[in-house]
Structure formats: structure tokens, C-alpha cells
mmCIF file of C-alpha atoms in Angstrom:
data_model
loop_
_atom_site.group_PDB
_atom_site.id
_atom_site.type_symbol
_atom_site.label_atom_id
_atom_site.label_comp_id
_atom_site.label_asym_id
_atom_site.label_seq_id
_atom_site.Cartn_x
_atom_site.Cartn_y
_atom_site.Cartn_z
ATOM 1 C CA MET H 147 -56.008 -200.345 -25.384
ATOM 2 C CA ILE H 148 -58.181 -199.464 -22.644
ATOM 3 C CA ILE H 149 -56.993 -196.055 -22.647
ATOM 4 C CA GLN H 150 -58.358 -194.980 -25.888
ATOM 5 C CA TRP H 151 -61.808 -196.037 -24.540
ATOM 6 C CA LEU H 152 -61.275 -193.879 -21.607
ATOM 7 C CA LEU H 153 -59.670 -190.918 -23.139
ATOM 8 C CA ILE H 154 -62.003 -190.199 -25.830
ATOM 9 C CA PRO H 155 -65.232 -190.260 -23.671
ATOM 10 C CA ALA H 156 -63.360 -188.277 -20.967
ATOM 11 C CA ILE H 157 -62.653 -185.482 -23.397
ATOM 12 C CA ILE H 158 -66.228 -185.352 -24.451
ATOM 13 C CA VAL H 159 -67.585 -185.449 -20.789
ATOM 14 C CA ALA H 160 -64.985 -182.831 -19.950
ATOM 15 C CA VAL H 161 -66.119 -180.300 -22.719
ATOM 16 C CA LEU H 162 -69.828 -180.849 -22.072
ATOM 17 C CA LEU H 163 -69.480 -180.602 -18.293
ATOM 18 C CA ALA H 164 -67.428 -177.307 -18.738
ATOM 19 C CA LEU H 165 -69.922 -175.818 -20.894
ATOM 20 C CA ARG H 166 -73.051 -176.566 -18.929
ATOM 21 C CA SER H 167 -74.363 -173.949 -16.611
ATOM 22 C CA ARG H 168 -72.288 -173.561 -13.529
ATOM 23 C CA ASN H 169 -75.079 -172.316 -11.178
ATOM 24 C CA SER H 170 -76.327 -175.647 -9.902
ATOM 25 C CA LEU H 171 -75.802 -176.753 -6.511
ATOM 26 C CA ARG H 172 -75.001 -180.257 -7.751
ATOM 27 C CA GLY H 173 -72.172 -178.939 -10.082
ATOM 28 C CA GLN H 174 -70.716 -177.052 -7.219
ATOM 29 C CA ALA H 175 -70.746 -180.324 -5.067
ATOM 30 C CA ARG H 176 -69.197 -182.171 -7.945
ATOM 31 C CA ARG H 177 -66.272 -179.892 -8.279
ATOM 32 C CA LYS H 178 -65.729 -180.179 -4.547
ATOM 33 C CA ILE H 179 -65.452 -183.931 -4.754
ATOM 34 C CA VAL H 180 -63.254 -183.777 -7.633
ATOM 35 C CA ALA H 181 -60.896 -181.185 -5.773
ATOM 36 C CA VAL H 182 -60.759 -183.627 -2.793
ATOM 37 C CA LEU H 183 -60.291 -186.595 -5.001
ATOM 38 C CA THR H 184 -57.358 -184.726 -6.733
ATOM 39 C CA LEU H 185 -55.704 -183.807 -3.450
ATOM 40 C CA VAL H 186 -55.888 -187.552 -2.315
ATOM 41 C CA GLY H 187 -54.569 -188.709 -5.545
ATOM 42 C CA GLY H 188 -51.694 -186.413 -5.537
ATOM 43 C CA VAL H 189 -50.731 -187.590 -1.915
ATOM 44 C CA VAL H 190 -50.840 -191.268 -2.959
ATOM 45 C CA ALA H 191 -48.764 -190.528 -6.162
ATOM 46 C CA VAL H 192 -46.167 -188.917 -4.079
ATOM 47 C CA VAL H 193 -46.110 -191.523 -1.456
ATOM 48 C CA GLN H 194 -46.572 -194.729 -3.471
ATOM 49 C CA PRO H 195 -45.067 -193.654 -7.030
ATOM 50 C CA ASP H 196 -45.384 -197.285 -8.078
ATOM 51 C CA ILE H 197 -49.103 -197.144 -8.015
ATOM 52 C CA LEU H 198 -49.173 -194.967 -11.055
ATOM 53 C CA GLN H 199 -47.084 -197.202 -13.028
ATOM 54 C CA VAL H 200 -49.593 -200.055 -12.049
ATOM 55 C CA ILE H 201 -52.425 -198.053 -13.339
ATOM 56 C CA ALA H 202 -50.499 -196.952 -16.465
ATOM 57 C CA ASP H 203 -49.763 -200.781 -17.314
ATOM 58 C CA PHE H 204 -53.271 -201.655 -16.702
ATOM 59 C CA VAL H 205 -54.760 -199.115 -19.120
ATOM 60 C CA GLY H 206 -52.104 -199.734 -21.658
ATOM 61 C CA ILE H 207 -49.942 -196.463 -21.221
ATOM 62 C CA ALA H 208 -46.077 -197.001 -21.316
ATOM 63 C CA ARG H 209 -45.291 -194.814 -18.342
ATOM 64 C CA GLY H 210 -47.102 -193.369 -15.156
ATOM 65 C CA ALA H 211 -45.842 -189.854 -16.004
ATOM 66 C CA ASP H 212 -47.869 -190.107 -19.341
ATOM 67 C CA LEU H 213 -50.948 -190.902 -17.233
ATOM 68 C CA ILE H 214 -50.538 -187.671 -15.244
ATOM 69 C CA LEU H 215 -50.075 -185.747 -18.528
ATOM 70 C CA TYR H 216 -53.287 -187.140 -19.967
ATOM 71 C CA GLY H 217 -55.058 -186.295 -16.726
ATOM 72 C CA LEU H 218 -53.585 -182.771 -16.838
ATOM 73 C CA ALA H 219 -54.838 -182.187 -20.593
ATOM 74 C CA LEU H 220 -58.150 -183.196 -19.421
ATOM 75 C CA VAL H 221 -58.129 -180.652 -16.623
ATOM 76 C CA ILE H 222 -57.087 -177.899 -18.820
ATOM 77 C CA ILE H 223 -59.803 -178.801 -21.246
ATOM 78 C CA TYR H 224 -62.290 -178.588 -18.498
ATOM 79 C CA LEU H 225 -60.955 -175.337 -17.134
ATOM 80 C CA VAL H 226 -60.826 -173.405 -20.282
ATOM 81 C CA GLY H 227 -64.530 -174.376 -21.098
ATOM 82 C CA SER H 228 -65.845 -173.573 -17.621
ATOM 83 C CA VAL H 229 -63.977 -170.260 -17.346
ATOM 84 C CA SER H 230 -65.393 -169.378 -20.691
ATOM 85 C CA VAL H 231 -69.004 -170.179 -19.470
ATOM 86 C CA ARG H 232 -68.492 -168.241 -16.196
ATOM 87 C CA PHE H 233 -67.172 -165.254 -18.137
ATOM 88 C CA ARG H 234 -70.181 -165.462 -20.376
ATOM 89 C CA GLU H 235 -72.665 -165.629 -17.571
ATOM 90 C CA HIS H 236 -70.911 -162.400 -16.195
ATOM 91 C CA GLU H 237 -71.248 -160.671 -19.288
ATOM 92 C CA ALA H 238 -75.004 -161.413 -19.320
ATOM 93 C CA LYS H 239 -75.219 -159.530 -15.885
ATOM 94 C CA VAL H 240 -73.219 -156.511 -17.260
ATOM 95 C CA VAL H 241 -75.630 -156.290 -20.225
ATOM 96 C CA LEU H 242 -78.750 -156.236 -17.803
ATOM 97 C CA LEU H 243 -77.059 -153.612 -15.778
ATOM 98 C CA SER H 244 -76.034 -151.562 -18.618
ATOM 99 C CA ARG H 245 -79.396 -151.655 -20.254
ATOM 100 C CA ALA H 246 -81.124 -150.662 -16.801
ATOM 101 C CA LEU H 247 -78.933 -147.870 -16.550
ATOM 102 C CA ALA H 248 -79.312 -146.723 -20.133
ATOM 103 C CA MET H 249 -83.123 -146.855 -19.555
ATOM 104 C CA SER H 250 -83.334 -144.832 -16.340
ATOM 105 C CA ASP H 251 -81.075 -142.179 -17.899
ATOM 106 C CA ALA H 252 -83.326 -142.018 -20.941
ATOM 107 C CA ALA H 253 -86.254 -141.899 -18.832
ATOM 108 C CA ARG H 254 -84.864 -139.036 -16.949
ATOM 109 C CA ARG H 255 -84.087 -137.017 -19.882
ATOM 110 C CA LEU H 256 -87.501 -137.654 -21.528
ATOM 111 C CA HIS H 257 -89.222 -136.525 -18.285
ATOM 112 C CA ASP H 258 -86.932 -133.274 -18.425
ATOM 113 C CA GLN H 259 -87.860 -132.630 -22.134
ATOM 114 C CA GLU H 260 -91.361 -133.206 -21.589
ATOM 115 C CA THR H 261 -91.645 -130.940 -18.582
ATOM 116 C CA GLY H 262 -89.462 -128.311 -20.250
ATOM 117 C CA PHE H 263 -86.744 -128.752 -17.631
ATOM 118 C CA ALA H 264 -83.987 -126.786 -19.237
ATOM 119 C CA GLY H 265 -81.163 -127.576 -16.539
ATOM 120 C CA THR H 266 -78.289 -129.725 -17.250
ATOM 121 C CA ALA H 267 -77.776 -133.113 -16.119
ATOM 122 C CA ALA H 268 -74.994 -132.165 -13.781
ATOM 123 C CA PRO H 269 -75.882 -132.839 -10.044
ATOM 124 C CA VAL H 270 -76.520 -129.781 -7.737
ATOM 125 C CA ALA H 271 -73.239 -128.651 -6.375
ATOM 126 C CA VAL H 272 -73.069 -129.303 -2.615
ATOM 127 C CA ASP H 273 -71.053 -127.357 -0.263
ATOM 128 C CA PRO H 274 -69.225 -129.936 1.685
ATOM 129 C CA ALA H 275 -69.053 -127.799 4.934
ATOM 130 C CA ALA H 276 -72.760 -127.558 4.900
ATOM 131 C CA VAL H 277 -73.198 -131.431 4.745
ATOM 132 C CA ASP H 278 -70.893 -131.853 7.772
ATOM 133 C CA ARG H 279 -73.002 -129.386 9.748
ATOM 134 C CA ASP H 280 -76.048 -131.191 8.994
ATOM 135 C CA ILE H 281 -74.624 -134.609 10.049
ATOM 136 C CA MET J 46 -103.570 -138.523 -31.949
ATOM 137 C CA ASN J 47 -101.313 -135.415 -32.556
ATOM 138 C CA MET J 48 -98.135 -136.787 -30.914
ATOM 139 C CA ARG J 49 -96.198 -134.110 -32.680
ATOM 140 C CA SER J 50 -97.165 -131.239 -30.488
ATOM 141 C CA ALA J 51 -97.376 -133.304 -27.236
ATOM 142 C CA ARG J 52 -93.782 -134.555 -27.295
ATOM 143 C CA ALA J 53 -92.324 -132.207 -29.815
ATOM 144 C CA GLY J 54 -88.541 -131.910 -29.530
ATOM 145 C CA THR J 55 -88.142 -135.521 -27.920
ATOM 146 C CA GLY J 56 -87.690 -137.522 -30.933
ATOM 147 C CA LEU J 57 -90.613 -139.694 -30.126
ATOM 148 C CA ASP J 58 -93.193 -137.269 -31.695
ATOM 149 C CA SER J 59 -94.309 -138.383 -35.113
ATOM 150 C CA ASP J 60 -96.324 -137.409 -38.165
ATOM 151 C CA PRO J 61 -99.975 -138.180 -37.270
ATOM 152 C CA ALA J 62 -99.999 -140.580 -40.265
ATOM 153 C CA LEU J 63 -97.206 -142.585 -38.666
ATOM 154 C CA ALA J 64 -98.390 -142.111 -34.885
ATOM 155 C CA ASP J 65 -98.577 -145.853 -34.544
ATOM 156 C CA VAL J 66 -94.904 -146.434 -35.480
ATOM 157 C CA VAL J 67 -91.646 -146.091 -33.756
ATOM 158 C CA VAL J 68 -88.269 -146.932 -35.580
ATOM 159 C CA ILE J 69 -85.181 -148.266 -33.606
ATOM 160 C CA VAL J 70 -81.739 -147.337 -34.918
ATOM 161 C CA ARG J 71 -78.773 -149.000 -33.350
ATOM 162 C CA VAL J 72 -75.660 -146.949 -33.463
ATOM 163 C CA PHE J 73 -72.023 -147.908 -32.678
ATOM 164 C CA ASN J 74 -69.539 -145.447 -34.081
ATOM 165 C CA GLU J 75 -71.309 -144.314 -37.022
ATOM 166 C CA ALA J 76 -70.874 -140.341 -36.587
ATOM 167 C CA THR J 77 -70.244 -139.674 -40.308
ATOM 168 C CA VAL J 78 -73.637 -141.187 -41.463
ATOM 169 C CA VAL J 79 -75.901 -141.619 -38.635
ATOM 170 C CA GLY J 80 -77.102 -137.981 -38.734
ATOM 171 C CA SER J 81 -78.324 -138.027 -42.200
ATOM 172 C CA VAL J 82 -80.054 -141.422 -41.796
ATOM 173 C CA ILE J 83 -81.994 -140.219 -38.626
ATOM 174 C CA ARG J 84 -82.773 -137.005 -40.350
ATOM 175 C CA GLU J 85 -84.099 -138.738 -43.512
ATOM 176 C CA LEU J 86 -86.412 -140.835 -41.083
ATOM 177 C CA ARG J 87 -87.494 -137.807 -38.942
ATOM 178 C CA ASP J 88 -88.222 -136.058 -42.287
ATOM 179 C CA ALA J 89 -90.377 -138.763 -43.317
ATOM 180 C CA GLY J 90 -92.535 -138.430 -40.180
ATOM 181 C CA PHE J 91 -91.154 -141.244 -37.910
ATOM 182 C CA ALA J 92 -90.644 -141.190 -34.075
ATOM 183 C CA VAL J 93 -86.859 -142.616 -33.817
ATOM 184 C CA ILE J 94 -85.101 -144.128 -30.927
ATOM 185 C CA ALA J 95 -81.575 -144.289 -31.339
ATOM 186 C CA VAL J 96 -79.663 -146.809 -29.256
ATOM 187 C CA ASP J 97 -76.079 -145.503 -28.829
ATOM 188 C CA ASP J 98 -74.099 -148.501 -27.945
ATOM 189 C CA ALA J 99 -71.302 -146.722 -26.241
ATOM 190 C CA SER J 100 -69.987 -145.156 -29.230
ATOM 191 C CA THR J 101 -66.598 -143.563 -28.714
ATOM 192 C CA ASP J 102 -66.987 -141.095 -31.538
ATOM 193 C CA ALA J 103 -69.309 -138.065 -31.957
ATOM 194 C CA SER J 104 -72.363 -140.317 -32.617
ATOM 195 C CA ALA J 105 -74.346 -139.110 -29.422
ATOM 196 C CA ALA J 106 -74.215 -135.561 -30.466
ATOM 197 C CA GLU J 107 -75.021 -136.450 -33.998
ATOM 198 C CA ILE J 108 -78.011 -138.353 -33.023
ATOM 199 C CA ASP J 109 -79.289 -135.524 -30.645
ATOM 200 C CA ALA J 110 -78.630 -132.950 -33.350
ATOM 201 C CA ALA J 111 -80.539 -134.939 -35.973
ATOM 202 C CA GLY J 112 -83.699 -135.064 -33.502
ATOM 203 C CA ALA J 113 -83.875 -138.707 -32.503
ATOM 204 C CA PHE J 114 -84.489 -139.907 -28.822
ATOM 205 C CA ARG J 115 -81.244 -141.294 -27.599
ATOM 206 C CA VAL J 116 -80.834 -144.213 -25.234
ATOM 207 C CA SER J 117 -77.128 -144.457 -24.473
ATOM 208 C CA HIS J 118 -75.388 -147.702 -23.133
ATOM 209 C CA PRO J 119 -72.699 -147.058 -20.596
ATOM 210 C CA ALA J 120 -70.738 -150.017 -22.017
ATOM 211 C CA ASN J 121 -70.782 -151.674 -25.513
ATOM 212 C CA LEU J 122 -73.223 -154.452 -25.567
ATOM 213 C CA GLY J 123 -73.176 -155.633 -29.126
ATOM 214 C CA ALA J 124 -75.793 -155.640 -31.790
ATOM 215 C CA GLY J 125 -78.127 -157.999 -30.161
ATOM 216 C CA GLY J 126 -77.820 -156.123 -26.891
ATOM 217 C CA ALA J 127 -78.459 -152.799 -28.525
ATOM 218 C CA LEU J 128 -81.694 -154.175 -30.387
ATOM 219 C CA GLN J 129 -83.074 -155.613 -26.821
ATOM 220 C CA THR J 130 -82.686 -152.143 -25.512
ATOM 221 C CA GLY J 131 -84.259 -150.594 -28.383
ATOM 222 C CA LEU J 132 -87.405 -152.885 -28.154
ATOM 223 C CA GLU J 133 -87.466 -152.230 -24.443
ATOM 224 C CA ALA J 134 -87.338 -148.358 -24.886
ATOM 225 C CA ALA J 135 -89.944 -148.509 -27.462
ATOM 226 C CA LEU J 136 -92.278 -150.486 -25.157
ATOM 227 C CA THR J 137 -91.435 -148.295 -22.176
ATOM 228 C CA PHE J 138 -91.416 -144.838 -23.745
ATOM 229 C CA THR J 139 -93.885 -145.098 -26.744
ATOM 230 C CA GLY J 140 -97.391 -146.531 -27.180
ATOM 231 C CA ALA J 141 -96.450 -147.357 -30.899
ATOM 232 C CA GLU J 142 -98.273 -150.542 -32.160
ATOM 233 C CA PHE J 143 -95.577 -151.238 -34.653
ATOM 234 C CA ILE J 144 -91.739 -151.162 -33.917
ATOM 235 C CA GLY J 145 -89.286 -150.918 -36.879
ATOM 236 C CA CYS J 146 -85.649 -151.740 -37.075
ATOM 237 C CA PHE J 147 -83.376 -149.646 -39.409
ATOM 238 C CA ASP J 148 -79.458 -149.622 -39.877
ATOM 239 C CA ALA J 149 -77.615 -146.640 -39.054
ATOM 240 C CA ASP J 150 -75.075 -146.972 -41.864
ATOM 241 C CA GLY J 151 -77.279 -145.919 -44.421
ATOM 242 C CA GLN J 152 -77.878 -149.259 -46.227
ATOM 243 C CA HIS J 153 -81.635 -149.353 -45.855
ATOM 244 C CA GLN J 154 -84.030 -147.022 -47.437
ATOM 245 C CA VAL J 155 -86.759 -145.155 -45.805
ATOM 246 C CA LYS J 156 -89.078 -145.912 -48.839
ATOM 247 C CA ASP J 157 -88.777 -149.678 -48.076
ATOM 248 C CA LEU J 158 -89.720 -149.047 -44.504
ATOM 249 C CA MET J 159 -92.739 -147.194 -45.575
ATOM 250 C CA GLY J 160 -93.849 -149.917 -47.680
ATOM 251 C CA MET J 161 -93.217 -152.393 -44.805
ATOM 252 C CA VAL J 162 -95.541 -150.061 -42.558
ATOM 253 C CA GLU J 163 -98.283 -150.306 -45.111
ATOM 254 C CA VAL J 164 -97.880 -154.203 -45.128
ATOM 255 C CA ILE J 165 -97.922 -154.936 -41.470
ATOM 256 C CA ARG J 166 -100.832 -152.589 -41.081
ATOM 257 C CA GLN J 167 -102.825 -155.208 -43.205
ATOM 258 C CA GLY J 168 -102.690 -157.349 -40.158
ATOM 259 C CA TYR J 169 -99.369 -159.067 -39.910
ATOM 260 C CA ASP J 170 -97.142 -159.441 -36.828
ATOM 261 C CA VAL J 171 -93.911 -159.534 -38.449
ATOM 262 C CA VAL J 172 -92.530 -158.184 -41.693
ATOM 263 C CA ILE J 173 -88.909 -158.760 -42.622
ATOM 264 C CA GLY J 174 -87.099 -157.333 -45.309
ATOM 265 C CA SER J 175 -85.512 -159.720 -48.040
ATOM 266 C CA ARG J 176 -82.683 -159.120 -50.377
ATOM 267 C CA PHE J 177 -83.683 -162.138 -52.427
ATOM 268 C CA LEU J 178 -87.259 -161.610 -53.272
ATOM 269 C CA GLU J 179 -88.532 -160.233 -56.537
ATOM 270 C CA GLY J 180 -88.685 -156.627 -56.665
ATOM 271 C CA GLY J 181 -85.613 -156.128 -54.627
ATOM 272 C CA ASP J 182 -82.506 -154.716 -56.530
ATOM 273 C CA THR J 183 -79.607 -155.646 -54.374
ATOM 274 C CA GLN J 184 -76.166 -156.473 -55.659
ATOM 275 C CA ILE J 185 -74.635 -159.006 -53.278
ATOM 276 C CA PRO J 186 -71.029 -160.168 -53.576
ATOM 277 C CA TRP J 187 -71.290 -163.755 -54.425
ATOM 278 C CA LEU J 188 -69.395 -165.456 -51.535
ATOM 279 C CA ARG J 189 -71.753 -163.320 -49.146
ATOM 280 C CA ARG J 190 -74.892 -164.515 -50.973
ATOM 281 C CA TRP J 191 -73.638 -168.138 -50.654
ATOM 282 C CA LEU J 192 -73.136 -167.784 -46.949
ATOM 283 C CA LEU J 193 -76.351 -166.048 -46.523
ATOM 284 C CA LYS J 194 -78.163 -168.728 -48.377
ATOM 285 C CA ALA J 195 -76.480 -171.387 -46.264
ATOM 286 C CA ALA J 196 -77.518 -169.533 -42.989
ATOM 287 C CA THR J 197 -80.915 -169.203 -44.209
ATOM 288 C CA SER J 198 -81.451 -172.964 -45.093
ATOM 289 C CA LEU J 199 -79.756 -174.007 -41.684
ATOM 290 C CA MET J 200 -82.417 -171.730 -39.772
ATOM 291 C CA ASN J 201 -85.346 -172.800 -41.828
ATOM 292 C CA ARG J 202 -85.110 -176.379 -40.738
ATOM 293 C CA ARG J 203 -87.196 -175.321 -37.729
ATOM 294 C CA GLY J 204 -90.123 -173.107 -38.080
ATOM 295 C CA GLU J 205 -92.879 -173.534 -40.594
ATOM 296 C CA THR J 206 -92.429 -170.095 -42.003
ATOM 297 C CA ARG J 207 -89.887 -170.233 -44.870
ATOM 298 C CA LEU J 208 -87.588 -167.046 -45.051
ATOM 299 C CA THR J 209 -85.501 -166.320 -47.907
ATOM 300 C CA ASP J 210 -83.072 -164.018 -46.066
ATOM 301 C CA ALA J 211 -81.794 -164.792 -42.728
ATOM 302 C CA HIS J 212 -80.026 -161.778 -41.654
ATOM 303 C CA ASN J 213 -81.704 -158.794 -42.735
ATOM 304 C CA GLY J 214 -81.605 -155.797 -40.287
ATOM 305 C CA LEU J 215 -84.691 -154.194 -41.884
ATOM 306 C CA ARG J 216 -87.827 -155.351 -39.930
ATOM 307 C CA ILE J 217 -91.010 -154.260 -38.563
ATOM 308 C CA ILE J 218 -92.806 -155.947 -35.756
ATOM 309 C CA LYS J 219 -95.821 -155.669 -33.633
ATOM 310 C CA ARG J 220 -95.900 -154.462 -30.264
ATOM 311 C CA SER J 221 -97.183 -157.668 -28.868
ATOM 312 C CA VAL J 222 -94.513 -159.697 -30.673
ATOM 313 C CA ALA J 223 -91.622 -157.275 -29.234
ATOM 314 C CA ARG J 224 -92.842 -157.778 -25.661
ATOM 315 C CA GLU J 225 -92.066 -161.588 -26.081
ATOM 316 C CA ILE J 226 -88.439 -161.108 -27.413
ATOM 317 C CA ARG J 227 -85.498 -161.662 -25.103
ATOM 318 C CA LEU J 228 -82.255 -161.389 -26.953
ATOM 319 C CA THR J 229 -79.441 -162.754 -24.689
ATOM 320 C CA TYR J 230 -76.660 -163.422 -27.392
ATOM 321 C CA SER J 231 -74.156 -160.814 -27.523
ATOM 322 C CA GLY J 232 -72.759 -159.865 -30.914
ATOM 323 C CA MET J 233 -74.416 -160.747 -34.291
ATOM 324 C CA ALA J 234 -75.415 -164.249 -33.413
ATOM 325 C CA TYR J 235 -78.611 -162.521 -32.111
ATOM 326 C CA ALA J 236 -79.946 -162.548 -35.514
ATOM 327 C CA SER J 237 -80.509 -166.334 -35.452
ATOM 328 C CA GLN J 238 -82.073 -166.007 -31.926
ATOM 329 C CA LEU J 239 -84.315 -163.262 -33.100
ATOM 330 C CA GLU J 240 -85.459 -165.095 -36.278
ATOM 331 C CA ARG J 241 -86.406 -168.152 -34.023
ATOM 332 C CA ALA J 242 -88.438 -165.981 -31.875
ATOM 333 C CA LEU J 243 -90.095 -164.481 -34.812
ATOM 334 C CA THR J 244 -90.717 -167.327 -36.705
ATOM 335 C CA GLY J 245 -91.277 -170.168 -33.940
ATOM 336 C CA SER J 246 -94.550 -168.996 -32.745
ATOM 337 C CA ASP J 247 -97.995 -168.657 -34.498
ATOM 338 C CA TYR J 248 -97.105 -165.134 -35.790
ATOM 339 C CA ARG J 249 -98.203 -163.975 -39.246
ATOM 340 C CA VAL J 250 -94.904 -163.503 -40.709
ATOM 341 C CA THR J 251 -94.222 -162.163 -44.206
ATOM 342 C CA GLU J 252 -91.407 -160.825 -46.162
ATOM 343 C CA PHE J 253 -90.952 -157.483 -48.036
ATOM 344 C CA PRO J 254 -88.488 -156.920 -51.068
ATOM 345 C CA VAL J 255 -86.037 -154.438 -50.036
ATOM 346 C CA THR J 256 -82.823 -152.939 -51.687
ATOM 347 C CA ILE J 257 -79.675 -152.855 -49.600
ATOM 348 C CA LEU J 258 -77.161 -150.385 -50.827
ATOM 349 C CA TYR J 259 -73.882 -151.921 -50.309
ATOM 350 C CA THR J 260 -71.963 -148.521 -50.244
ATOM 351 C CA GLU J 261 -68.286 -148.325 -49.600
ATOM 352 C CA TYR J 262 -69.201 -147.177 -46.199
ATOM 353 C CA SER J 263 -71.486 -149.932 -45.209
ATOM 354 C CA GLN J 264 -69.129 -152.511 -46.909
ATOM 355 C CA SER J 265 -66.167 -151.297 -44.743
ATOM 356 C CA LYS J 266 -68.496 -151.219 -41.634
ATOM 357 C CA GLY J 267 -70.174 -154.376 -42.254
ATOM 358 C CA GLN J 268 -69.714 -157.922 -41.149
ATOM 359 C CA PRO J 269 -66.527 -159.476 -42.070
ATOM 360 C CA LEU J 270 -67.271 -162.725 -43.857
ATOM 361 C CA LEU J 271 -65.025 -164.468 -41.108
ATOM 362 C CA ASN J 272 -67.525 -163.226 -38.442
ATOM 363 C CA SER J 273 -69.697 -166.049 -39.528
ATOM 364 C CA VAL J 274 -67.420 -168.468 -37.697
ATOM 365 C CA ASN J 275 -67.839 -166.467 -34.571
ATOM 366 C CA ILE J 276 -71.648 -166.557 -34.972
ATOM 367 C CA LEU J 277 -71.796 -170.331 -35.429
ATOM 368 C CA ALA J 278 -69.516 -170.945 -32.436
ATOM 369 C CA GLU J 279 -71.608 -168.736 -30.363
ATOM 370 C CA VAL J 280 -74.715 -170.367 -31.201
ATOM 371 C CA ALA J 281 -73.240 -173.838 -30.564
ATOM 372 C CA ALA J 282 -71.776 -172.973 -27.195
ATOM 373 C CA HIS J 283 -74.960 -171.321 -26.151
ATOM 374 C CA ARG J 284 -77.029 -174.317 -27.097
ATOM 375 C CA ILE J 285 -74.802 -176.592 -24.996
ATOM 376 C CA SER J 286 -74.896 -174.372 -22.135
ATOM 377 C CA GLN J 287 -78.409 -174.131 -22.002
ATOM 378 C CA TRP J 288 -78.995 -177.852 -22.491
ATOM 379 C CA SER J 289 -79.289 -178.738 -18.796
ATOM 380 C CA ARG J 290 -81.731 -175.797 -17.911
ATOM 381 C CA ARG J 291 -84.410 -177.000 -20.222
#
């Protein structure tokens, strides 16, 4: 059965590709190519449904519909992986932002404590009318 | 050298005998115990930086009342994120030569940290607390002990330095070492990343026998055993993600 030799490596490749970093230009280009191929494949499958059956027979699947099912399974595996990686990268940025904020806040408080500044952290109240006039 | 008068009231002042040390305490919702832990450290003469990891209880107020210097995350970053912040704060706000890490839940003992300070001053780069060395007196539940041993042997496959306890939160490291640490894992998986950073280079690393108090409180707050699955998965996913970048 050819399909077994295709599906198992395909699953592994889908997982590895999905988990790899998304930020490369090559990766972006690859995804666009896949998108275009999917579009073309979809149109072909609608116009000439028999082609699916021919491919299915060739790789040893009973029905063309099953071929689509296997394809979908691969896409979902890839999507779950790539979304989770993207989420992780996003999280890393939030971490850096939060840390920068925490550090600058701490630096300000330390400065206040060392210079004996006794005021609160609240911003100075501004009279909106005065601001308007200045502009 | 008298830091106490210069920075009195900031939490970064210390006993002149401990002027070369700053202690990082990570805090996430530990309001009931963190005050007494920090007070104990302060009474011993340590400068203390408490990283409040966006606690939703009264932890921040407890930290301020106990007299530590507080660095507050606007959002929860997890254990590794908080430790990284603590290290950066120690490097930025103090000139301390040695940076210690101490748990906020009361399971570590100040006298162990004092002993580790003495050891690192003898010329080590890293001193890590171990529950499994002779001299320690920790009662560890058997399943936890087995998991820790397994994690330790997995980790030890790399560095030349043999460690007996992989995931001990009580450590003290030199300033130059802290400068090299970049913790990017969120959550508890940071521990393996940290241990790799500490034992991978040519640092002089040693262990120090410590006693962990598995109090009812620290047990209830501590790591659920099932979390080791999360840690393994995170390490694995991270390695695959980084694969192509190297």
C-alpha cells in the first residue's frame, strides 16, 4: 500500500514543519505555495471528480473521499502545531514587555525612595481646560 | 561598604557582612507566608528583591511591609519569567557579587543560605542546594523522590558536572554567571534550562546539603506531580522549535 508510505512520513513532516519557527521568509513563501496549490487542487477536484478516484486507486485507498479526509487530517495536525508555536512566540514578546514595564516601575520607585521623594505614584492632576488653551 | 545607611528603607540595604549578597524571592499569591519569609531574610541581614509575579492577593503589600525591594510584573509570567526578572533586577539595581534564590513558601531555611554564602565566597561560581546530599535532612515522598532522580539523571547526560538534585530552588550564583543567563521557558520547565546554563559552561559548580521543609502549606502550593508531563512536553516542543535556528 503506497498510502502507508506516504501518510506516515507526511504526519511526521507536518508536525516538524508546524513546530519549527515561523519567522523565516522561506517558511512564509512555502505557506503561500501550499495555499495556491490547495486552491488549484480544490478547483480541479470539483471540475473533474474522477481524478480524485484515479489518485486514490493509485495509492491504494478505496474512495477519493477518503483521500480528502486524510489530507484534511494532515492540515489539522499542521495547523494545531503552527498555531501553538505562534502563540508561544507571542507569549515570549509579552514576557519581555512585562519585564521591561516591571523594571522601569521598580527603577522609578527606587529613585523615589533614595531621593526621599514622599509623593504617591499617581500622575499629577491636569486641568483639561488648561491643556486645551495651551494647544 | 555600609549599604544599610545609604539605601536604608529600600530593601536593597544589607548588613555590612552580607553587602556582597542579594537574595531573589519569587512571589505568586503567597500572602500568608511571604511576609515572614522576607522578614527572616531581612533580619539575617540580606538585601532582598521580591519579584511579585502579578499576585492577585495581598502579596505585594506583604512584601512592602516586610521590607523587601519589590519588582511587580503587570502580568503573570511564571516561575522562569519571574526568576529572569529577579536576576535582571539584581544586576541593575545592586552591585552584589553573589545572587541567591530563595522560595517564598517557607520551605527553604535561612541558615542553609548562610552556609551557601560561605561556600561560594571560597571561589565557586554556582552553589546549588541538594536534598540528596549527606547532611541534608529532607523527608521526600517516594514518588516525588523517584521523579526527581529520573529528571536528574536525564539532565546529567550533558554537562560534566554531576548534580544530585535537578530541581532545587535554593541556589546562589556569581554576578558574572547571572549576566549570562537567559531564561525563555515559561512555567517550571525553566529549571532544566537554568541547570543547563549553570552546568554547561566552565563554571565551578558545587552542591550544598539543604533541608527542605515539606510543610502542609508548601505541599499544597508545590508542584503537582502531573506537572512533570507539562515540563517534559515544553522542553521537547521548545527544542524542536529552536532546531532550525541553530
